[in-house]
């Protein structure tokens, strides 16, 4: 969808395709991110908690997400409300590594307030969605 947008450089990593999440992971993906600098990175997670931070169920994906976070000037997290308060197997990064959260209307007022008080901009999509 983005290949025809003017003024946008779309970069895809190499690596192994994981069918369940349609993601690329492994050493090839990690290596391709080492020398890049992105203005914005959009990532998803399976867990987001104040204490544990960003987390994921798959170790190979978590490593690539860490590399993406390190390469980006701004990190935008896509996580529906069911991910908030969850802690998955592998820690990706602390909560303060993200700048903005895009979530759905199911987020609680408490969670929204807690995240904004920590300096994270929270944007809400006007319907419930599943960012898996």
PDB file of C-alpha atoms in Angstrom:
ATOM      1  CA  UNK A   1       0.000   0.000   0.000  1.00  0.00           C
ATOM      2  CA  UNK A   2       2.818   2.412   0.793  1.00  0.00           C
ATOM      3  CA  UNK A   3       5.033   1.735  -2.239  1.00  0.00           C
ATOM      4  CA  UNK A   4       3.462   4.547  -4.288  1.00  0.00           C
ATOM      5  CA  UNK A   5       3.525   7.232  -1.576  1.00  0.00           C
ATOM      6  CA  UNK A   6       5.701  10.196  -2.531  1.00  0.00           C
ATOM      7  CA  UNK A   7       8.408  11.261  -0.124  1.00  0.00           C
ATOM      8  CA  UNK A   8       8.367   7.952   1.732  1.00  0.00           C
ATOM      9  CA  UNK A   9      11.206   5.450   1.800  1.00  0.00           C
ATOM     10  CA  UNK A  10       9.779   2.049   2.648  1.00  0.00           C
ATOM     11  CA  UNK A  11      12.405  -0.395   3.916  1.00  0.00           C
ATOM     12  CA  UNK A  12      11.819  -4.105   4.371  1.00  0.00           C
ATOM     13  CA  UNK A  13      14.217  -6.307   6.273  1.00  0.00           C
ATOM     14  CA  UNK A  14      15.392  -9.701   5.226  1.00  0.00           C
ATOM     15  CA  UNK A  15      14.999 -12.702   7.427  1.00  0.00           C
ATOM     16  CA  UNK A  16      12.727 -15.619   8.066  1.00  0.00           C
ATOM     17  CA  UNK A  17       8.988 -15.134   7.560  1.00  0.00           C
ATOM     18  CA  UNK A  18       6.928 -16.182  10.568  1.00  0.00           C
ATOM     19  CA  UNK A  19       3.515 -17.105   9.167  1.00  0.00           C
ATOM     20  CA  UNK A  20       1.586 -16.606  12.417  1.00  0.00           C
ATOM     21  CA  UNK A  21       2.470 -12.923  12.676  1.00  0.00           C
ATOM     22  CA  UNK A  22       3.523 -12.139   9.084  1.00  0.00           C
ATOM     23  CA  UNK A  23       6.823 -10.851  10.488  1.00  0.00           C
ATOM     24  CA  UNK A  24      10.442 -11.148   9.410  1.00  0.00           C
ATOM     25  CA  UNK A  25      12.931 -12.260  12.047  1.00  0.00           C
ATOM     26  CA  UNK A  26      16.333 -13.812  12.523  1.00  0.00           C
ATOM     27  CA  UNK A  27      19.904 -12.642  11.969  1.00  0.00           C
ATOM     28  CA  UNK A  28      19.163 -11.275   8.480  1.00  0.00           C
ATOM     29  CA  UNK A  29      16.455  -8.976   9.788  1.00  0.00           C
ATOM     30  CA  UNK A  30      18.561  -7.844  12.736  1.00  0.00           C
ATOM     31  CA  UNK A  31      21.606  -7.128  10.561  1.00  0.00           C
ATOM     32  CA  UNK A  32      19.611  -5.040   8.098  1.00  0.00           C
ATOM     33  CA  UNK A  33      18.523  -2.720  10.928  1.00  0.00           C
ATOM     34  CA  UNK A  34      21.958  -2.092  12.462  1.00  0.00           C
ATOM     35  CA  UNK A  35      22.968   0.712  10.105  1.00  0.00           C
ATOM     36  CA  UNK A  36      19.559   2.325   9.608  1.00  0.00           C
ATOM     37  CA  UNK A  37      17.970   5.399  11.153  1.00  0.00           C
ATOM     38  CA  UNK A  38      14.183   5.640  10.853  1.00  0.00           C
ATOM     39  CA  UNK A  39      12.099   8.722  11.527  1.00  0.00           C
ATOM     40  CA  UNK A  40       9.186   6.600  12.748  1.00  0.00           C
ATOM     41  CA  UNK A  41       8.863   2.960  13.666  1.00  0.00           C
ATOM     42  CA  UNK A  42       5.487   1.275  14.110  1.00  0.00           C
ATOM     43  CA  UNK A  43       5.635  -1.857  16.232  1.00  0.00           C
ATOM     44  CA  UNK A  44       3.183  -4.163  17.946  1.00  0.00           C
ATOM     45  CA  UNK A  45       3.553  -6.261  21.074  1.00  0.00           C
ATOM     46  CA  UNK A  46       1.693  -8.976  22.900  1.00  0.00           C
ATOM     47  CA  UNK A  47       2.221  -7.349  26.292  1.00  0.00           C
ATOM     48  CA  UNK A  48       2.464  -3.809  27.650  1.00  0.00           C
ATOM     49  CA  UNK A  49       2.833  -3.191  31.366  1.00  0.00           C
ATOM     50  CA  UNK A  50       4.151  -0.407  33.545  1.00  0.00           C
ATOM     51  CA  UNK A  51       6.507  -2.717  35.442  1.00  0.00           C
ATOM     52  CA  UNK A  52       7.762  -5.058  32.689  1.00  0.00           C
ATOM     53  CA  UNK A  53       7.485  -2.692  29.722  1.00  0.00           C
ATOM     54  CA  UNK A  54       6.985  -3.976  26.182  1.00  0.00           C
ATOM     55  CA  UNK A  55       7.011  -7.728  25.719  1.00  0.00           C
ATOM     56  CA  UNK A  56       6.395 -10.418  23.143  1.00  0.00           C
ATOM     57  CA  UNK A  57       5.727 -14.157  23.040  1.00  0.00           C
ATOM     58  CA  UNK A  58       8.375 -14.922  20.392  1.00  0.00           C
ATOM     59  CA  UNK A  59      12.093 -14.454  21.136  1.00  0.00           C
ATOM     60  CA  UNK A  60      13.172 -13.966  17.522  1.00  0.00           C
ATOM     61  CA  UNK A  61      10.541 -11.261  16.974  1.00  0.00           C
ATOM     62  CA  UNK A  62      11.502  -9.553  20.226  1.00  0.00           C
ATOM     63  CA  UNK A  63      15.128  -9.222  19.107  1.00  0.00           C
ATOM     64  CA  UNK A  64      14.100  -7.603  15.813  1.00  0.00           C
ATOM     65  CA  UNK A  65      11.742  -5.228  17.631  1.00  0.00           C
ATOM     66  CA  UNK A  66      14.611  -4.194  19.911  1.00  0.00           C
ATOM     67  CA  UNK A  67      16.701  -3.375  16.839  1.00  0.00           C
ATOM     68  CA  UNK A  68      13.836  -1.375  15.316  1.00  0.00           C
ATOM     69  CA  UNK A  69      13.402   0.628  18.533  1.00  0.00           C
ATOM     70  CA  UNK A  70      17.137   1.383  18.598  1.00  0.00           C
ATOM     71  CA  UNK A  71      17.036   2.577  14.979  1.00  0.00           C
ATOM     72  CA  UNK A  72      14.031   4.910  15.345  1.00  0.00           C
ATOM     73  CA  UNK A  73      13.743   8.531  16.360  1.00  0.00           C
ATOM     74  CA  UNK A  74      10.080   8.006  17.246  1.00  0.00           C
ATOM     75  CA  UNK A  75       8.498   4.708  18.301  1.00  0.00           C
ATOM     76  CA  UNK A  76       4.764   4.291  17.810  1.00  0.00           C
ATOM     77  CA  UNK A  77       3.197   1.286  19.465  1.00  0.00           C
ATOM     78  CA  UNK A  78       0.087  -0.350  18.001  1.00  0.00           C
ATOM     79  CA  UNK A  79      -1.612  -2.294  20.787  1.00  0.00           C
ATOM     80  CA  UNK A  80      -5.285  -2.965  21.376  1.00  0.00           C
ATOM     81  CA  UNK A  81      -6.578  -2.681  24.935  1.00  0.00           C
ATOM     82  CA  UNK A  82      -6.258  -6.427  25.566  1.00  0.00           C
ATOM     83  CA  UNK A  83      -2.434  -6.127  25.467  1.00  0.00           C
ATOM     84  CA  UNK A  84      -2.325  -3.453  28.202  1.00  0.00           C
ATOM     85  CA  UNK A  85      -1.496  -4.863  31.621  1.00  0.00           C
ATOM     86  CA  UNK A  86      -0.138  -8.102  30.127  1.00  0.00           C
ATOM     87  CA  UNK A  87       3.405  -9.405  30.435  1.00  0.00           C
ATOM     88  CA  UNK A  88       4.583 -11.834  27.754  1.00  0.00           C
ATOM     89  CA  UNK A  89       7.566 -14.169  27.706  1.00  0.00           C
ATOM     90  CA  UNK A  90      10.317 -11.847  26.422  1.00  0.00           C
ATOM     91  CA  UNK A  91      10.947  -8.248  27.440  1.00  0.00           C
ATOM     92  CA  UNK A  92      11.537  -6.032  24.423  1.00  0.00           C
ATOM     93  CA  UNK A  93      12.141  -2.648  26.036  1.00  0.00           C
ATOM     94  CA  UNK A  94      11.120  -0.457  28.962  1.00  0.00           C
ATOM     95  CA  UNK A  95       7.906   1.543  28.721  1.00  0.00           C
ATOM     96  CA  UNK A  96       9.770   4.826  28.240  1.00  0.00           C
ATOM     97  CA  UNK A  97      11.122   3.624  24.882  1.00  0.00           C
ATOM     98  CA  UNK A  98       7.802   4.432  23.191  1.00  0.00           C
ATOM     99  CA  UNK A  99       6.564   7.898  22.332  1.00  0.00           C
ATOM    100  CA  UNK A 100       3.026   7.181  21.286  1.00  0.00           C
ATOM    101  CA  UNK A 101       0.443   4.444  21.713  1.00  0.00           C
ATOM    102  CA  UNK A 102      -2.333   3.877  19.208  1.00  0.00           C
ATOM    103  CA  UNK A 103      -5.026   1.737  20.802  1.00  0.00           C
ATOM    104  CA  UNK A 104      -8.782   1.180  20.741  1.00  0.00           C
ATOM    105  CA  UNK A 105     -11.691   2.512  22.772  1.00  0.00           C
ATOM    106  CA  UNK A 106     -11.455  -0.428  25.162  1.00  0.00           C
ATOM    107  CA  UNK A 107      -8.535   1.159  27.053  1.00  0.00           C
ATOM    108  CA  UNK A 108      -9.483   1.983  30.629  1.00  0.00           C
ATOM    109  CA  UNK A 109      -9.368   5.557  31.885  1.00  0.00           C
ATOM    110  CA  UNK A 110      -6.865   4.415  34.523  1.00  0.00           C
ATOM    111  CA  UNK A 111      -4.476   2.920  31.944  1.00  0.00           C
ATOM    112  CA  UNK A 112      -4.783   5.947  29.683  1.00  0.00           C
ATOM    113  CA  UNK A 113      -4.012   8.333  32.540  1.00  0.00           C
ATOM    114  CA  UNK A 114      -1.069   6.257  33.763  1.00  0.00           C
ATOM    115  CA  UNK A 115       0.492   6.164  30.290  1.00  0.00           C
ATOM    116  CA  UNK A 116       0.002   9.879  29.607  1.00  0.00           C
ATOM    117  CA  UNK A 117       1.500  10.723  33.005  1.00  0.00           C
ATOM    118  CA  UNK A 118       4.585   8.817  31.890  1.00  0.00           C
ATOM    119  CA  UNK A 119       4.902  11.052  28.826  1.00  0.00           C
ATOM    120  CA  UNK A 120       3.335   8.702  26.291  1.00  0.00           C
ATOM    121  CA  UNK A 121       0.868  10.240  23.858  1.00  0.00           C
ATOM    122  CA  UNK A 122      -2.211   8.012  23.667  1.00  0.00           C
ATOM    123  CA  UNK A 123      -4.295   8.035  20.471  1.00  0.00           C
ATOM    124  CA  UNK A 124      -7.557   6.137  20.439  1.00  0.00           C
ATOM    125  CA  UNK A 125      -9.172   4.541  17.414  1.00  0.00           C
ATOM    126  CA  UNK A 126     -12.927   4.999  17.655  1.00  0.00           C
ATOM    127  CA  UNK A 127     -13.760   1.290  17.596  1.00  0.00           C
ATOM    128  CA  UNK A 128     -12.416  -1.867  19.157  1.00  0.00           C
ATOM    129  CA  UNK A 129      -9.688  -3.430  17.047  1.00  0.00           C
ATOM    130  CA  UNK A 130      -7.211  -6.267  17.379  1.00  0.00           C
ATOM    131  CA  UNK A 131      -3.605  -5.259  16.623  1.00  0.00           C
ATOM    132  CA  UNK A 132      -2.178  -8.781  16.567  1.00  0.00           C
TER     133      UNK A 132
END
